[in-house]
Short mmCIF file of C-alpha atoms in Angstrom, two decimals:
data_model
loop_
_atom_site.label_atom_id
_atom_site.label_comp_id
_atom_site.label_asym_id
_atom_site.label_seq_id
_atom_site.Cartn_x
_atom_site.Cartn_y
_atom_site.Cartn_z
CA MET A 148 -1.10 -48.86 -35.67
CA LEU A 149 -3.50 -46.18 -35.37
CA ARG A 150 -4.99 -44.03 -38.26
CA ILE A 151 -3.51 -40.75 -38.63
CA GLU A 152 -5.33 -37.57 -39.93
CA ASP A 153 -4.10 -34.15 -40.31
CA LEU A 154 -6.01 -30.71 -40.18
CA ALA A 155 -5.34 -30.16 -43.84
CA ALA A 156 -7.53 -33.05 -44.71
CA ARG A 157 -9.96 -32.66 -41.70
CA PRO A 158 -9.93 -29.71 -40.20
CA GLU A 159 -12.72 -30.61 -37.69
CA LEU A 160 -10.64 -32.76 -35.74
CA ARG A 161 -9.05 -29.73 -34.34
CA VAL A 162 -11.08 -28.90 -31.58
CA PRO A 163 -11.63 -32.70 -30.16
CA ALA A 164 -7.87 -32.93 -30.69
CA LEU A 165 -7.16 -29.98 -28.38
CA GLN A 166 -9.81 -31.20 -25.79
CA LEU A 167 -7.49 -34.64 -25.50
CA GLY A 168 -5.71 -32.12 -22.54
CA PHE A 169 -2.21 -30.47 -22.21
CA VAL A 170 0.92 -30.96 -20.91
CA GLY A 171 1.67 -29.20 -17.97
CA GLY A 172 -0.74 -26.62 -16.35
CA GLU A 173 -3.47 -24.03 -17.73
CA PHE A 174 -0.81 -21.50 -17.35
CA LEU A 175 1.32 -22.69 -20.59
CA GLY A 176 -1.55 -21.99 -22.64
CA GLN A 177 -1.37 -18.32 -22.05
CA GLY A 178 2.09 -17.39 -23.36
CA LEU A 179 1.93 -14.86 -26.21
CA THR A 180 2.89 -17.71 -28.97
CA ALA A 181 0.01 -20.51 -27.86
CA GLY A 182 -2.49 -19.49 -29.91
CA LEU A 183 -0.11 -20.12 -32.98
CA ALA A 184 0.85 -23.41 -31.96
CA SER A 185 -2.74 -24.65 -32.37
CA SER A 186 -3.40 -22.29 -35.85
CA ARG A 187 -5.09 -23.91 -38.44
CA ARG A 188 -3.47 -21.63 -40.60
CA ILE A 189 0.04 -22.36 -40.13
CA ALA A 190 0.95 -26.01 -41.60
CA PRO A 191 -2.13 -27.73 -40.96
CA GLU A 192 -0.42 -30.72 -42.97
CA PHE A 193 1.89 -30.99 -40.09
CA PHE A 194 -0.99 -31.04 -37.19
CA LEU A 195 -1.55 -34.68 -36.97
CA VAL A 196 -4.21 -36.61 -35.18
CA LEU A 197 -3.79 -40.10 -34.30
CA LEU A 198 -7.15 -41.96 -34.33
CA ASP A 199 -8.58 -45.32 -32.80
CA ASP A 200 -11.63 -46.44 -34.36
CA ASP A 201 -12.34 -42.59 -35.72
CA VAL A 202 -11.69 -41.44 -31.77
CA PRO A 203 -8.72 -38.89 -31.18
CA VAL A 204 -6.24 -40.58 -28.76
CA ALA A 205 -3.12 -38.38 -29.41
CA ARG A 206 -2.04 -35.46 -31.62
CA ALA A 207 1.19 -33.83 -32.45
CA ALA A 208 1.72 -30.28 -33.88
CA ALA A 209 4.85 -29.39 -35.69
CA ILE A 210 5.77 -26.02 -37.66
CA PRO A 211 8.15 -25.57 -41.01
CA VAL A 212 10.54 -22.88 -40.78
CA ALA A 213 13.72 -21.51 -42.62
CA PHE A 214 16.91 -22.92 -40.75
CA PRO A 215 19.61 -22.47 -41.03
CA THR A 216 20.09 -19.21 -42.97
CA PRO A 217 22.43 -16.58 -42.55
CA GLU A 218 20.79 -14.91 -39.65
CA ARG A 219 19.49 -17.93 -38.16
CA THR A 220 22.89 -19.68 -37.62
CA GLU A 221 21.53 -21.50 -34.35
CA LEU A 222 18.54 -22.91 -32.94
CA PRO A 223 16.82 -20.32 -30.72
CA ASP A 224 17.58 -19.97 -27.16
CA HIS A 225 13.86 -19.12 -26.93
CA GLY A 226 13.19 -22.67 -27.82
CA TRP A 227 9.32 -23.37 -28.71
CA ASP A 228 8.59 -19.36 -28.54
CA GLY A 229 11.53 -19.16 -30.84
CA ALA A 230 10.50 -21.54 -33.55
CA LEU A 231 6.79 -20.13 -33.56
CA VAL A 232 7.87 -16.52 -34.47
CA TRP A 233 10.22 -17.88 -36.93
CA ALA A 234 7.35 -19.86 -38.71
CA ALA A 235 5.30 -16.56 -38.42
CA GLU A 236 7.99 -14.76 -39.82
CA ASP A 237 8.32 -17.21 -43.14
CA HIS A 238 4.89 -17.33 -43.25
CA LEU A 239 4.30 -13.48 -43.56
CA ASP A 240 7.46 -13.43 -46.16
CA GLY A 241 6.68 -16.30 -47.90
CA ARG A 242 9.83 -17.88 -46.93
CA ALA A 243 10.25 -21.84 -48.08
CA PRO A 244 11.04 -23.65 -45.14
CA THR A 245 14.17 -26.32 -44.84
CA THR A 246 13.37 -27.72 -41.34
CA LEU A 247 10.44 -29.10 -39.41
CA VAL A 248 10.16 -27.97 -36.10
CA ALA A 249 7.99 -30.49 -33.64
CA LEU A 250 6.09 -28.31 -31.06
CA GLU A 251 4.82 -31.17 -29.26
CA VAL A 252 3.02 -34.73 -29.05
CA TYR A 253 0.48 -35.22 -26.53
CA VAL A 254 -1.05 -38.52 -25.68
CA ALA A 255 -4.36 -38.98 -23.87
CA GLU A 256 -3.59 -40.82 -20.22
CA SER A 257 -5.81 -43.82 -21.42
CA ALA A 258 -3.77 -44.55 -24.50
CA ARG A 259 -0.34 -44.09 -22.87
CA GLY A 260 2.33 -46.88 -22.52
CA GLN A 261 1.45 -48.21 -26.20
CA GLY A 262 4.31 -46.76 -28.18
CA ILE A 263 1.92 -43.86 -29.84
CA ALA A 264 4.22 -40.99 -29.20
CA ALA A 265 6.92 -42.89 -30.87
CA GLN A 266 4.48 -43.38 -33.64
CA ALA A 267 3.46 -39.68 -34.20
CA LEU A 268 7.38 -38.96 -34.12
CA VAL A 269 7.99 -41.26 -36.98
CA GLU A 270 5.18 -39.80 -39.24
CA LEU A 271 6.39 -36.36 -38.32
CA GLN A 272 9.91 -37.51 -39.99
CA ASN A 273 8.27 -39.11 -42.74
CA ARG A 274 6.25 -36.13 -43.67
CA ALA A 275 9.03 -33.96 -43.41
CA ARG A 276 10.67 -36.21 -45.95
CA ARG A 277 7.94 -36.21 -48.10
CA ALA A 278 7.75 -32.08 -47.95
CA GLY A 279 11.56 -32.15 -49.10
CA LEU A 280 12.62 -30.58 -45.67
CA SER A 281 16.29 -31.76 -44.61
CA ARG A 282 15.91 -31.68 -40.71
CA LEU A 283 13.55 -32.70 -37.99
CA VAL A 284 14.41 -30.79 -34.25
CA VAL A 285 12.37 -30.74 -31.12
CA PRO A 286 12.46 -28.13 -28.18
CA VAL A 287 11.78 -31.02 -25.68
CA ARG A 288 10.38 -30.35 -22.55
CA PRO A 289 11.96 -32.18 -19.61
CA THR A 290 8.89 -33.11 -17.95
CA GLY A 291 10.74 -34.56 -14.62
CA LYS A 292 12.50 -31.81 -13.92
CA PRO A 293 12.33 -30.27 -10.36
CA PRO A 294 11.40 -26.77 -10.69
CA LEU A 295 14.03 -25.45 -8.40
CA GLU A 296 17.08 -27.58 -9.76
CA SER A 297 19.01 -25.99 -12.78
CA ILE A 298 18.43 -27.58 -16.17
CA VAL A 299 22.08 -28.03 -16.45
CA ASP A 300 22.27 -30.04 -13.25
CA TYR A 301 19.15 -31.98 -13.97
CA LEU A 302 20.49 -32.96 -17.34
CA GLY A 303 23.74 -34.13 -15.82
CA ARG A 304 21.55 -36.94 -14.12
CA GLY A 305 20.24 -38.21 -17.19
CA THR A 306 17.14 -39.58 -15.94
CA ASP A 307 14.37 -37.45 -17.59
CA PRO A 308 11.87 -40.08 -19.09
CA TRP A 309 10.92 -38.11 -21.89
CA LEU A 310 14.53 -36.80 -22.81
CA ARG A 311 15.26 -40.71 -22.71
CA SER A 312 12.39 -41.51 -24.96
CA HIS A 313 13.80 -39.05 -27.89
CA GLU A 314 17.43 -40.74 -27.32
CA ARG A 315 16.02 -44.14 -28.06
CA LEU A 316 13.96 -42.86 -31.20
CA GLY A 317 17.84 -41.60 -32.69
CA GLY A 318 17.42 -38.05 -31.25
CA LYS A 319 20.40 -36.07 -30.84
CA PHE A 320 21.32 -33.56 -27.92
CA ARG A 321 22.15 -30.48 -29.53
CA LYS A 322 21.65 -27.60 -26.95
CA ILE A 323 19.84 -25.98 -24.05
CA ALA A 324 16.90 -23.58 -24.67
CA PRO A 325 17.13 -21.77 -21.49
CA PHE A 326 14.25 -19.56 -21.79
CA ALA A 327 12.17 -21.62 -24.34
CA MET A 328 8.61 -20.61 -23.22
CA THR A 329 7.77 -17.44 -20.89
CA VAL A 330 4.48 -16.63 -19.58
CA THR A 331 3.63 -13.39 -17.96
CA GLY A 332 0.62 -12.22 -16.05
CA THR A 333 -1.14 -10.13 -13.12
CA LEU A 334 -1.12 -11.72 -9.68
CA ALA A 335 -4.56 -12.10 -10.28
CA GLN A 336 -4.33 -13.94 -13.37
CA TRP A 337 -1.79 -16.15 -11.94
CA ALA A 338 -4.63 -17.11 -9.21
CA GLN A 339 -6.89 -17.63 -11.59
CA TRP A 340 -4.56 -19.96 -13.72
CA THR A 341 -3.02 -22.07 -11.09
CA GLY A 342 -5.00 -21.37 -7.71
CA ILE A 343 -2.26 -19.86 -5.95
CA ARG A 344 -1.76 -16.56 -4.51
CA LEU A 345 1.91 -15.58 -5.25
CA GLU A 346 4.11 -13.73 -2.89
CA ASP A 347 7.58 -11.59 -3.89
CA GLY A 348 10.40 -14.01 -5.04
CA HIS A 349 9.86 -17.68 -6.45
CA THR A 350 6.97 -19.94 -6.06
CA VAL A 351 6.53 -23.32 -7.16
CA VAL A 352 3.13 -23.74 -9.03
CA PRO A 353 1.42 -27.08 -10.28
CA GLY A 354 2.71 -28.22 -13.82
CA GLY A 355 5.65 -26.10 -13.90
CA ILE A 356 9.13 -27.22 -14.37
CA ALA A 357 10.65 -23.88 -13.24
CA PRO A 358 9.07 -21.66 -10.70
CA VAL A 359 7.37 -18.21 -11.06
CA LEU A 360 8.94 -15.09 -10.39
CA ALA A 361 6.68 -12.53 -8.92
CA SER A 362 6.46 -8.82 -7.76
CA THR A 363 3.96 -7.67 -5.53
CA GLU A 364 4.80 -3.99 -5.95
CA GLN A 365 4.60 -4.45 -9.92
CA ASP A 366 1.49 -7.05 -9.88
CA LEU A 367 3.40 -9.08 -12.16
CA GLY A 368 4.40 -12.70 -12.24
CA VAL A 369 6.83 -14.34 -14.54
CA TYR A 370 7.54 -17.80 -15.76
CA VAL A 371 10.57 -19.07 -18.00
CA GLU A 372 10.83 -22.44 -18.55
CA PRO A 373 14.19 -24.18 -20.29
CA ASN A 374 13.96 -26.99 -23.06
CA VAL A 375 16.29 -29.01 -24.91
CA TRP A 376 16.49 -29.33 -28.31
CA TYR A 377 17.54 -32.53 -29.95
CA GLU A 378 17.28 -33.62 -33.59
CA HIS A 379 16.24 -36.36 -35.34
CA PRO A 380 17.48 -38.22 -38.40
CA LEU A 381 15.86 -38.09 -41.42
#
């Protein structure tokens, strides 16, 4: 078992934890809400760093939100982006949270295959309980999805390794988040992020599980990624 710290107790771990790497391509860090996910100001007690002999080998980031509420009756179709907007709204309004949203679990390549992601999720469950929260939900990224296949068809095959990992840990499917993460940029920005010059129409880029839709006339590329909401029992 690894030692687990959080940014509330050890804020200096934030940078080395983020330097472990990221799921998908560089462009995924360019969305409007990306900075909120790693913010030390929003729930640092739920930004976990897993250490092997004081060396970070994994991280898990989560945010508490108020859900359900009269105006929030369903998990957001906007998935990751929607949860971060909810957290920011609650933080500004001083609204007490009731649900923990796990945004990511990332394990360094050298430490994979050892059950570390499962350990991180269990720790998030424990911390949600101790904080008096009633639910733990996750907008899961279907990492094996071919970019040009629809999310509905892909889920019908039941072969995604990350989704199956959540199910083995007791996670229950709740709904599809059809536009969980959106990234927009100029064609020059997309070339910088991916090394690919976009043409009109759909283009598959490294690290993407959906294509980028581009318009040369508007000098614009838009990436919209689906995720899948799972709930883990507390």
